[in-house]
Amino acid sequence: MENFAQAATIDGVACPACGLLCDDLKIQRDEAGVLNVVEKKCAKSVAFFERPYREKSPQINGQPAKLEEAIAEAISLFKHAQHPLISGLSTDIYGMRAVMNLAETSNATIDHMNSKSSMRNLYVLQNSGWQITTLTEVRNRVDLLVVVGTDIVSYFSRFFERLIWNQESMFGQDTATREVVYLGGRDLDTSAGISPNGTKPTVLPCDKEKLPEVTAALRALISGKKLVASEVGGIAVSDLQKLADRLHAAKYSVLAWISSSLDISHAELTIQNITGTVEKLNQTTRSSGLPLSGNDGDVGSYNASSWISGYPFRSSYRRDYPDYDPYHYNTDSLLAEQEVDAMIWVNSYNPARLPPESDVPTVVIGHPAMQFKQQPAVFIPIAIPGLDSNGVQFRSDSSVALPLKQVRAASFPTLTEVLSAIEAGVKA
Ligand code: SF4
């Protein structure tokens, strides 16, 4: 892959700071070598690319150490552990492959920092399947977007700019005529849903906790059922009926949700109601779900884990073969039940994502800017994919993997190099 680590201007940079993985950023390097995002930026991408580069050495119990010493300490912890855990898993595909190799060698359990929200989607996918679409299809075909329980832009800043109000679409659609409906949530900033010609979105607010019944009511109306109630969750049934009629009339509706924003009881039922609505609509027109995720590399992690072991995260090699148990193998309960005796926490992208505090000896392999409240036994700063090293990352829609470019020179090892060295030591 071409090396951009010294180039003054870099075009077409893919940004791994959120799951949209926008690949149209332009970055310039000033005379002091500092990166600036000069085109197609958002607050998250600026924070990601423009954070100053600082050398940082590995640490053992908070004290500076050589890389070999830190790796030797990590080997010692992992080699003697009966039930090791590799969690966090915020990395790209290269890194996740190395995680899987070490997990198999050390009989470890794996879990992702976003698994609580990812599992809401995965349970539905495993239980009933779903019809979902890609970001490219949305960009080129959507005529009615229903956003469930979120404003989207708090999580994915450039969603409307890139996918809804895009000036060009493949089939000549006038994108300014697209309609947007926000269903559920309170006090959302819905300004991003105003079309370029000034048309305001329809907003049907309700408490998020009411979304299971609201989405069930919409699903029933889409199926032609009559509801006796006059309102559901504070939304008039007549308004839900109007939405059902618009969905039936649309040529390509998309129902979007963000599982991490659905932090409510029965979130899975809400998602199942959404996907059930989509399924029903497809009997007479075209409709798709859009589960937005992919932050912290979560989509790439469960894809890589699935194609290597047959299961997404929350699986374990404790029994010498891949064992999937999403209830048992989750980081919080494994730590609370003292079921693990060593943990590696992988966190490549967001320095704020710290390991859960516990008494378990922990090796953190992650973003050099991480600051700890509880000092880990070992900290090894690594190259950030898409900034300090090349990489490959899956986009939110799970159907496209994009190359990440190294855009600056850095002296940190990659996650693959560190985990491979630990694996070699555990095997020896
Ligand atoms: S929306 Fe997400 S992927 Fe796009 S530039 Fe902003 S942080 Fe990066």
Short mmCIF file of C-alpha atoms and ligand atoms in Angstrom, two decimals:
data_model
loop_
_atom_site.label_atom_id
_atom_site.label_comp_id
_atom_site.label_asym_id
_atom_site.label_seq_id
_atom_site.Cartn_x
_atom_site.Cartn_y
_atom_site.Cartn_z
CA MET A 1 0.00 0.00 0.00
CA GLU A 2 1.21 3.52 -0.84
CA ASN A 3 2.85 5.34 2.05
CA PHE A 4 1.24 8.67 2.91
CA ALA A 5 3.13 9.22 6.16
CA GLN A 6 5.11 12.18 4.74
CA ALA A 7 2.76 13.57 2.07
CA ALA A 8 1.80 17.26 2.41
CA THR A 9 -1.75 16.64 1.15
CA ILE A 10 -3.67 13.39 1.31
CA ASP A 11 -6.97 12.99 -0.53
CA GLY A 12 -9.64 10.34 -0.12
CA VAL A 13 -8.75 9.50 3.47
CA ALA A 14 -11.07 7.00 5.17
CA CYS A 15 -11.99 8.01 8.72
CA PRO A 16 -12.43 5.20 11.27
CA ALA A 17 -13.67 7.54 14.02
CA CYS A 18 -17.23 6.28 13.51
CA GLY A 19 -18.99 3.53 11.59
CA LEU A 20 -19.84 5.68 8.57
CA LEU A 21 -16.17 5.36 7.57
CA CYS A 22 -16.42 8.42 5.29
CA ASP A 23 -13.72 8.03 2.66
CA ASP A 24 -13.67 11.55 1.24
CA LEU A 25 -11.60 13.48 3.78
CA LYS A 26 -8.74 15.70 2.70
CA ILE A 27 -5.87 16.09 5.13
CA GLN A 28 -2.96 18.49 5.00
CA ARG A 29 0.27 18.40 6.95
CA ASP A 30 1.74 21.73 8.04
CA GLU A 31 5.44 22.52 8.23
CA ALA A 32 5.62 21.26 11.80
CA GLY A 33 4.14 17.94 10.64
CA VAL A 34 0.76 18.53 12.30
CA LEU A 35 -2.26 17.07 10.48
CA ASN A 36 -5.29 19.21 9.66
CA VAL A 37 -8.56 17.92 8.22
CA VAL A 38 -9.29 20.59 5.61
CA GLU A 39 -12.29 19.10 3.79
CA LYS A 40 -15.30 16.99 4.80
CA LYS A 41 -14.56 17.22 8.47
CA CYS A 42 -16.73 16.77 11.52
CA ALA A 43 -15.90 17.22 15.20
CA LYS A 44 -15.08 13.53 15.68
CA SER A 45 -12.78 13.32 12.68
CA VAL A 46 -10.93 16.48 13.77
CA ALA A 47 -10.46 15.02 17.26
CA PHE A 48 -9.22 11.78 15.72
CA PHE A 49 -6.78 13.09 13.13
CA GLU A 50 -5.62 16.33 14.76
CA ARG A 51 -4.74 14.96 18.20
CA PRO A 52 -1.03 15.81 18.57
CA TYR A 53 1.39 12.93 18.18
CA ARG A 54 3.32 12.17 21.36
CA GLU A 55 5.82 9.43 21.98
CA LYS A 56 4.86 7.21 24.87
CA SER A 57 6.66 4.24 26.29
CA PRO A 58 5.04 1.03 27.54
CA GLN A 59 4.44 0.80 31.28
CA ILE A 60 4.51 -1.89 33.94
CA ASN A 61 2.46 -0.93 37.00
CA GLY A 62 2.55 2.68 35.82
CA GLN A 63 6.35 2.79 35.44
CA PRO A 64 8.05 3.22 32.05
CA ALA A 65 9.36 -0.04 30.61
CA LYS A 66 10.86 -1.31 27.38
CA LEU A 67 8.50 -2.92 24.89
CA GLU A 68 10.16 -6.34 25.35
CA GLU A 69 9.77 -6.08 29.12
CA ALA A 70 6.09 -5.15 28.84
CA ILE A 71 5.46 -8.02 26.43
CA ALA A 72 7.32 -10.44 28.73
CA GLU A 73 5.12 -9.32 31.65
CA ALA A 74 1.99 -9.79 29.54
CA ILE A 75 3.17 -13.26 28.52
CA SER A 76 3.77 -14.19 32.12
CA LEU A 77 0.23 -13.10 33.12
CA PHE A 78 -1.47 -14.81 30.21
CA LYS A 79 0.60 -18.00 30.21
CA HIS A 80 -0.29 -18.82 33.79
CA ALA A 81 -3.96 -17.79 33.57
CA GLN A 82 -6.60 -20.52 33.72
CA HIS A 83 -9.36 -18.36 32.28
CA PRO A 84 -7.98 -15.40 30.33
CA LEU A 85 -10.25 -12.82 28.75
CA ILE A 86 -9.51 -10.62 25.71
CA SER A 87 -11.98 -7.75 25.74
CA GLY A 88 -12.40 -4.24 24.37
CA LEU A 89 -11.51 -5.45 20.87
CA SER A 90 -11.59 -1.98 19.39
CA THR A 91 -9.40 -2.66 16.39
CA ASP A 92 -9.43 -3.28 12.65
CA ILE A 93 -9.54 -6.57 10.75
CA TYR A 94 -5.78 -7.17 10.92
CA GLY A 95 -5.84 -6.65 14.68
CA MET A 96 -8.90 -8.85 15.13
CA ARG A 97 -7.24 -11.72 13.30
CA ALA A 98 -4.35 -11.49 15.78
CA VAL A 99 -6.87 -11.44 18.66
CA MET A 100 -8.44 -14.65 17.36
CA ASN A 101 -5.03 -16.35 17.05
CA LEU A 102 -4.12 -15.47 20.63
CA ALA A 103 -7.58 -16.46 21.89
CA GLU A 104 -7.24 -19.91 20.37
CA THR A 105 -3.67 -20.38 21.61
CA SER A 106 -4.44 -19.26 25.15
CA ASN A 107 -7.97 -20.75 25.45
CA ALA A 108 -9.30 -17.26 26.04
CA THR A 109 -12.79 -15.80 26.03
CA ILE A 110 -13.45 -12.81 23.75
CA ASP A 111 -15.89 -9.93 24.15
CA HIS A 112 -16.23 -6.44 22.63
CA MET A 113 -16.66 -3.12 24.49
CA ASN A 114 -19.86 -2.52 22.45
CA SER A 115 -21.28 -6.02 22.73
CA LYS A 116 -24.17 -4.98 24.97
CA SER A 117 -25.63 -2.89 22.16
CA SER A 118 -24.39 -5.09 19.29
CA MET A 119 -26.10 -8.13 20.80
CA ARG A 120 -29.48 -6.36 20.56
CA ASN A 121 -29.11 -6.56 16.80
CA LEU A 122 -27.44 -9.95 16.72
CA TYR A 123 -30.22 -11.58 18.79
CA VAL A 124 -32.77 -10.41 16.22
CA LEU A 125 -30.61 -11.49 13.30
CA GLN A 126 -30.08 -14.92 14.86
CA ASN A 127 -33.72 -15.31 15.91
CA SER A 128 -35.64 -14.20 12.87
CA GLY A 129 -33.31 -12.82 10.19
CA TRP A 130 -33.85 -9.40 8.67
CA GLN A 131 -33.91 -7.40 5.46
CA ILE A 132 -31.41 -4.59 5.69
CA THR A 133 -29.69 -2.36 3.19
CA THR A 134 -26.34 -0.71 2.56
CA LEU A 135 -25.30 2.91 2.89
CA THR A 136 -24.86 3.02 -0.89
CA GLU A 137 -28.44 1.88 -1.48
CA VAL A 138 -29.70 4.50 0.97
CA ARG A 139 -27.69 7.17 -0.79
CA ASN A 140 -29.11 6.24 -4.18
CA ARG A 141 -32.66 5.06 -3.56
CA VAL A 142 -34.35 6.10 -0.31
CA ASP A 143 -37.49 8.22 -0.65
CA LEU A 144 -38.81 7.96 2.93
CA LEU A 145 -36.46 7.66 5.90
CA VAL A 146 -37.92 6.75 9.29
CA VAL A 147 -35.46 7.32 12.13
CA VAL A 148 -36.39 5.35 15.25
CA GLY A 149 -35.46 6.65 18.70
CA THR A 150 -32.45 8.79 17.76
CA ASP A 151 -31.32 11.89 15.87
CA ILE A 152 -28.54 9.77 14.21
CA VAL A 153 -26.17 12.77 14.00
CA SER A 154 -25.13 12.54 17.67
CA TYR A 155 -23.53 9.23 16.71
CA PHE A 156 -22.88 9.63 12.96
CA SER A 157 -22.36 13.33 12.28
CA ARG A 158 -22.31 13.32 8.49
CA PHE A 159 -25.13 10.83 7.95
CA PHE A 160 -27.60 13.29 6.39
CA GLU A 161 -24.94 15.20 4.46
CA ARG A 162 -23.56 12.04 2.85
CA LEU A 163 -26.58 9.80 2.49
CA ILE A 164 -29.82 11.76 2.47
CA TRP A 165 -29.17 15.28 1.17
CA ASN A 166 -26.37 14.19 -1.19
CA GLN A 167 -26.49 16.25 -4.37
CA GLU A 168 -25.96 13.35 -6.74
CA SER A 169 -27.62 9.98 -6.78
CA MET A 170 -27.18 7.14 -9.21
CA PHE A 171 -30.71 7.13 -10.63
CA GLY A 172 -31.34 10.84 -11.00
CA GLN A 173 -33.57 11.15 -7.93
CA ASP A 174 -34.20 14.69 -6.69
CA THR A 175 -32.82 14.03 -3.22
CA ALA A 176 -34.27 17.27 -1.83
CA THR A 177 -37.73 15.69 -2.12
CA ARG A 178 -36.83 12.87 0.25
CA GLU A 179 -39.02 12.69 3.33
CA VAL A 180 -37.79 12.19 6.89
CA VAL A 181 -39.79 11.04 9.91
CA TYR A 182 -38.41 10.86 13.46
CA LEU A 183 -40.30 8.25 15.46
CA GLY A 184 -39.69 8.23 19.21
CA GLY A 185 -37.22 9.90 21.50
CA ARG A 186 -37.69 13.22 23.25
CA ASP A 187 -36.19 16.64 22.58
CA LEU A 188 -34.14 15.43 19.65
CA ASP A 189 -32.32 17.93 17.49
CA THR A 190 -34.11 17.18 14.21
CA SER A 191 -32.58 20.05 12.24
CA ALA A 192 -30.41 17.68 10.19
CA GLY A 193 -33.65 16.22 8.82
CA ILE A 194 -34.71 19.51 7.21
CA SER A 195 -34.39 19.13 3.46
CA PRO A 196 -32.28 21.54 1.35
CA ASN A 197 -35.54 23.09 0.10
CA GLY A 198 -36.63 23.77 3.68
CA THR A 199 -39.16 20.99 4.21
CA LYS A 200 -39.25 20.07 7.87
CA PRO A 201 -39.28 16.43 8.99
CA THR A 202 -42.30 14.87 10.66
CA VAL A 203 -41.55 14.39 14.35
CA LEU A 204 -43.55 11.88 16.43
CA PRO A 205 -41.95 12.07 19.89
CA CYS A 206 -42.39 9.57 22.69
CA ASP A 207 -40.30 8.32 25.59
CA LYS A 208 -37.81 5.74 24.37
CA GLU A 209 -39.21 3.27 26.90
CA LYS A 210 -42.47 3.41 24.93
CA LEU A 211 -40.84 2.37 21.67
CA PRO A 212 -41.60 -1.36 22.08
CA GLU A 213 -45.35 -0.64 22.11
CA VAL A 214 -45.17 2.19 19.55
CA THR A 215 -43.25 0.06 17.05
CA ALA A 216 -45.59 -2.89 17.75
CA ALA A 217 -48.57 -0.62 16.97
CA LEU A 218 -46.97 0.58 13.74
CA ARG A 219 -46.25 -3.00 12.74
CA ALA A 220 -49.89 -3.93 13.39
CA LEU A 221 -51.18 -1.00 11.32
CA ILE A 222 -48.79 -1.88 8.47
CA SER A 223 -50.28 -5.40 8.61
CA GLY A 224 -53.79 -3.95 8.17
CA LYS A 225 -54.94 -4.45 11.75
CA LYS A 226 -57.32 -2.00 13.40
CA LEU A 227 -56.33 -0.64 16.82
CA VAL A 228 -59.00 0.08 19.42
CA ALA A 229 -56.73 2.53 21.29
CA SER A 230 -56.62 6.18 20.24
CA GLU A 231 -53.00 6.70 21.28
CA VAL A 232 -49.95 4.55 21.97
CA GLY A 233 -47.07 5.79 24.08
CA GLY A 234 -48.40 9.34 23.72
CA ILE A 235 -48.57 9.22 19.90
CA ALA A 236 -52.03 9.43 18.32
CA VAL A 237 -52.94 6.25 16.46
CA SER A 238 -54.16 8.49 13.62
CA ASP A 239 -50.57 9.80 13.26
CA LEU A 240 -49.20 6.26 13.26
CA GLN A 241 -51.81 5.35 10.60
CA LYS A 242 -50.63 8.29 8.45
CA LEU A 243 -47.06 7.01 8.81
CA ALA A 244 -48.18 3.49 7.87
CA ASP A 245 -49.91 4.90 4.77
CA ARG A 246 -46.76 6.83 3.80
CA LEU A 247 -44.64 3.70 4.22
CA HIS A 248 -47.01 1.71 2.01
CA ALA A 249 -46.92 4.45 -0.61
CA ALA A 250 -43.13 4.88 -0.58
CA LYS A 251 -41.09 3.17 -3.29
CA TYR A 252 -38.00 2.64 -1.12
CA SER A 253 -38.46 3.36 2.55
CA VAL A 254 -35.66 2.84 5.07
CA LEU A 255 -36.19 2.37 8.80
CA ALA A 256 -32.99 3.28 10.65
CA TRP A 257 -32.03 2.70 14.28
CA ILE A 258 -28.92 2.73 16.43
CA SER A 259 -28.82 -0.14 18.88
CA SER A 260 -26.58 1.72 21.34
CA SER A 261 -29.20 4.48 21.61
CA LEU A 262 -31.89 1.88 22.39
CA ASP A 263 -30.74 1.42 25.95
CA ILE A 264 -34.18 0.31 27.10
CA SER A 265 -35.83 -2.86 28.31
CA HIS A 266 -36.98 -5.01 25.41
CA ALA A 267 -34.79 -3.22 22.89
CA GLU A 268 -34.64 -6.50 20.95
CA LEU A 269 -38.44 -6.49 20.65
CA THR A 270 -38.31 -2.95 19.30
CA ILE A 271 -35.76 -3.99 16.70
CA GLN A 272 -37.82 -7.06 15.86
CA ASN A 273 -40.89 -4.84 15.38
CA ILE A 274 -38.90 -2.64 13.01
CA THR A 275 -37.62 -5.58 10.98
CA GLY A 276 -41.11 -7.17 11.04
CA THR A 277 -42.54 -3.93 9.64
CA VAL A 278 -39.94 -3.99 6.87
CA GLU A 279 -40.76 -7.61 6.08
CA LYS A 280 -44.49 -6.81 5.80
CA LEU A 281 -43.89 -3.75 3.60
CA ASN A 282 -41.85 -5.83 1.18
CA GLN A 283 -44.97 -7.80 0.25
CA THR A 284 -46.20 -4.82 -1.76
CA THR A 285 -43.34 -2.33 -2.09
CA ARG A 286 -39.68 -2.04 -1.24
CA SER A 287 -38.38 -1.30 2.24
CA SER A 288 -35.23 -1.99 4.25
CA GLY A 289 -33.88 -1.75 7.75
CA LEU A 290 -30.67 0.15 8.50
CA PRO A 291 -29.00 -0.88 11.78
CA LEU A 292 -26.36 1.80 12.25
CA SER A 293 -23.30 0.69 14.21
CA GLY A 294 -19.62 0.10 13.51
CA ASN A 295 -18.06 2.41 16.08
CA ASP A 296 -14.87 1.13 17.77
CA GLY A 297 -14.54 -1.44 15.00
CA ASP A 298 -17.41 -3.52 16.39
CA VAL A 299 -18.80 -4.64 13.01
CA GLY A 300 -15.37 -5.73 11.78
CA SER A 301 -14.71 -7.53 15.05
CA TYR A 302 -17.83 -9.67 14.94
CA ASN A 303 -17.40 -10.32 11.23
CA ALA A 304 -13.81 -11.50 11.68
CA SER A 305 -14.73 -13.55 14.73
CA SER A 306 -17.68 -15.10 12.88
CA TRP A 307 -15.73 -16.16 9.83
CA ILE A 308 -12.85 -17.55 11.92
CA SER A 309 -14.74 -19.30 14.75
CA GLY A 310 -18.33 -19.45 13.48
CA TYR A 311 -19.52 -17.10 16.23
CA PRO A 312 -19.51 -13.38 16.98
CA PHE A 313 -17.88 -12.14 20.18
CA ARG A 314 -18.98 -13.39 23.60
CA SER A 315 -17.50 -16.73 22.71
CA SER A 316 -14.73 -18.72 24.32
CA TYR A 317 -11.97 -21.22 23.55
CA ARG A 318 -12.00 -22.46 27.16
CA ARG A 319 -13.00 -25.93 26.03
CA ASP A 320 -10.48 -26.03 23.18
CA TYR A 321 -13.19 -25.32 20.63
CA PRO A 322 -15.26 -22.17 19.99
CA ASP A 323 -18.11 -22.01 22.49
CA TYR A 324 -20.73 -19.27 22.10
CA ASP A 325 -22.73 -18.08 25.07
CA PRO A 326 -23.76 -14.41 24.87
CA TYR A 327 -25.21 -14.43 28.40
CA HIS A 328 -22.29 -16.09 30.15
CA TYR A 329 -19.28 -14.73 28.27
CA ASN A 330 -19.85 -11.06 28.81
CA THR A 331 -17.07 -8.99 30.33
CA ASP A 332 -19.01 -7.40 33.18
CA SER A 333 -20.45 -10.61 34.54
CA LEU A 334 -17.22 -12.58 34.05
CA LEU A 335 -15.39 -9.95 36.12
CA ALA A 336 -18.17 -9.69 38.71
CA GLU A 337 -18.25 -13.47 39.14
CA GLN A 338 -14.43 -13.59 39.27
CA GLU A 339 -14.46 -16.11 36.46
CA VAL A 340 -11.37 -14.73 34.73
CA ASP A 341 -7.87 -14.43 36.12
CA ALA A 342 -6.20 -12.26 33.48
CA MET A 343 -7.51 -9.76 30.96
CA ILE A 344 -6.19 -8.06 27.86
CA TRP A 345 -8.13 -4.89 26.99
CA VAL A 346 -7.71 -3.80 23.38
CA ASN A 347 -8.67 -0.21 22.54
CA SER A 348 -7.25 1.29 19.35
CA TYR A 349 -9.50 4.23 18.55
CA ASN A 350 -11.01 6.17 21.45
CA PRO A 351 -8.74 6.87 24.43
CA ALA A 352 -11.76 7.42 26.67
CA ARG A 353 -12.82 3.77 26.50
CA LEU A 354 -11.10 2.41 29.62
CA PRO A 355 -11.21 -1.17 30.87
CA PRO A 356 -13.75 -1.87 33.62
CA GLU A 357 -12.19 -1.50 37.04
CA SER A 358 -11.51 -4.84 38.70
CA ASP A 359 -8.98 -6.85 40.71
CA VAL A 360 -8.09 -8.93 37.67
CA PRO A 361 -4.53 -8.32 36.40
CA THR A 362 -5.05 -6.36 33.20
CA VAL A 363 -2.88 -5.71 30.17
CA VAL A 364 -4.08 -2.69 28.20
CA ILE A 365 -2.95 -2.57 24.57
CA GLY A 366 -4.30 0.60 23.12
CA HIS A 367 -4.44 4.22 22.11
CA PRO A 368 -1.32 6.07 23.31
CA ALA A 369 -3.42 8.90 24.82
CA MET A 370 -5.24 6.61 27.28
CA GLN A 371 -5.16 7.89 30.88
CA PHE A 372 -6.08 5.47 33.64
CA LYS A 373 -7.96 5.84 36.91
CA GLN A 374 -6.80 2.36 37.89
CA GLN A 375 -3.28 1.59 36.69
CA PRO A 376 -3.21 -1.62 34.63
CA ALA A 377 -0.51 -4.20 35.27
CA VAL A 378 0.84 -3.51 31.79
CA PHE A 379 0.12 -0.78 29.24
CA ILE A 380 1.41 -1.06 25.69
CA PRO A 381 0.63 1.92 23.44
CA ILE A 382 0.07 0.88 19.83
CA ALA A 383 -0.28 2.37 16.36
CA ILE A 384 -3.79 3.60 15.60
CA PRO A 385 -5.13 2.04 12.37
CA GLY A 386 -5.92 4.71 9.78
CA LEU A 387 -3.54 7.17 11.44
CA ASP A 388 -0.28 5.50 12.50
CA SER A 389 -0.64 2.31 10.44
CA ASN A 390 -2.48 0.90 7.45
CA GLY A 391 -5.51 -1.22 8.16
CA VAL A 392 -8.86 -2.51 6.95
CA GLN A 393 -12.17 -1.63 8.56
CA PHE A 394 -15.79 -2.63 8.02
CA ARG A 395 -18.34 0.10 7.53
CA SER A 396 -21.53 0.32 9.56
CA ASP A 397 -23.53 -1.61 6.96
CA SER A 398 -21.21 -4.63 7.28
CA SER A 399 -21.08 -5.06 3.51
CA VAL A 400 -18.11 -2.85 2.64
CA ALA A 401 -14.58 -3.07 4.05
CA LEU A 402 -12.34 -0.10 3.30
CA PRO A 403 -8.56 0.25 3.45
CA LEU A 404 -7.24 2.63 6.11
CA LYS A 405 -4.14 4.66 5.30
CA GLN A 406 -1.19 5.39 7.50
CA VAL A 407 -1.09 9.21 7.37
CA ARG A 408 1.73 10.00 9.78
CA ALA A 409 5.00 8.48 10.87
CA ALA A 410 4.84 6.79 14.26
CA SER A 411 7.12 4.58 16.27
CA PHE A 412 4.42 2.47 17.96
CA PRO A 413 4.09 -1.25 17.21
CA THR A 414 0.87 -2.50 15.65
CA LEU A 415 -1.60 -4.56 17.66
CA THR A 416 -0.77 -7.54 15.45
CA GLU A 417 2.92 -7.26 16.30
CA VAL A 418 2.24 -7.07 20.03
CA LEU A 419 -0.34 -9.89 20.13
CA SER A 420 1.78 -12.13 17.89
CA ALA A 421 4.72 -11.69 20.28
CA ILE A 422 2.49 -12.51 23.26
CA GLU A 423 1.10 -15.54 21.43
CA ALA A 424 4.61 -16.80 20.63
CA GLY A 425 5.55 -16.45 24.31
CA VAL A 426 2.39 -18.24 25.50
CA LYS A 427 3.08 -21.10 23.08
CA ALA A 428 6.77 -21.45 24.01
S1 SF4 B 1 -19.08 11.13 10.23
FE1 SF4 B 1 -17.82 9.57 11.21
S2 SF4 B 1 -16.61 8.63 9.58
FE2 SF4 B 1 -17.48 10.56 8.79
S3 SF4 B 1 -15.84 12.05 9.10
FE3 SF4 B 1 -17.20 12.16 10.90
S4 SF4 B 1 -16.32 10.70 12.40
FE4 SF4 B 1 -15.38 10.29 10.42
#
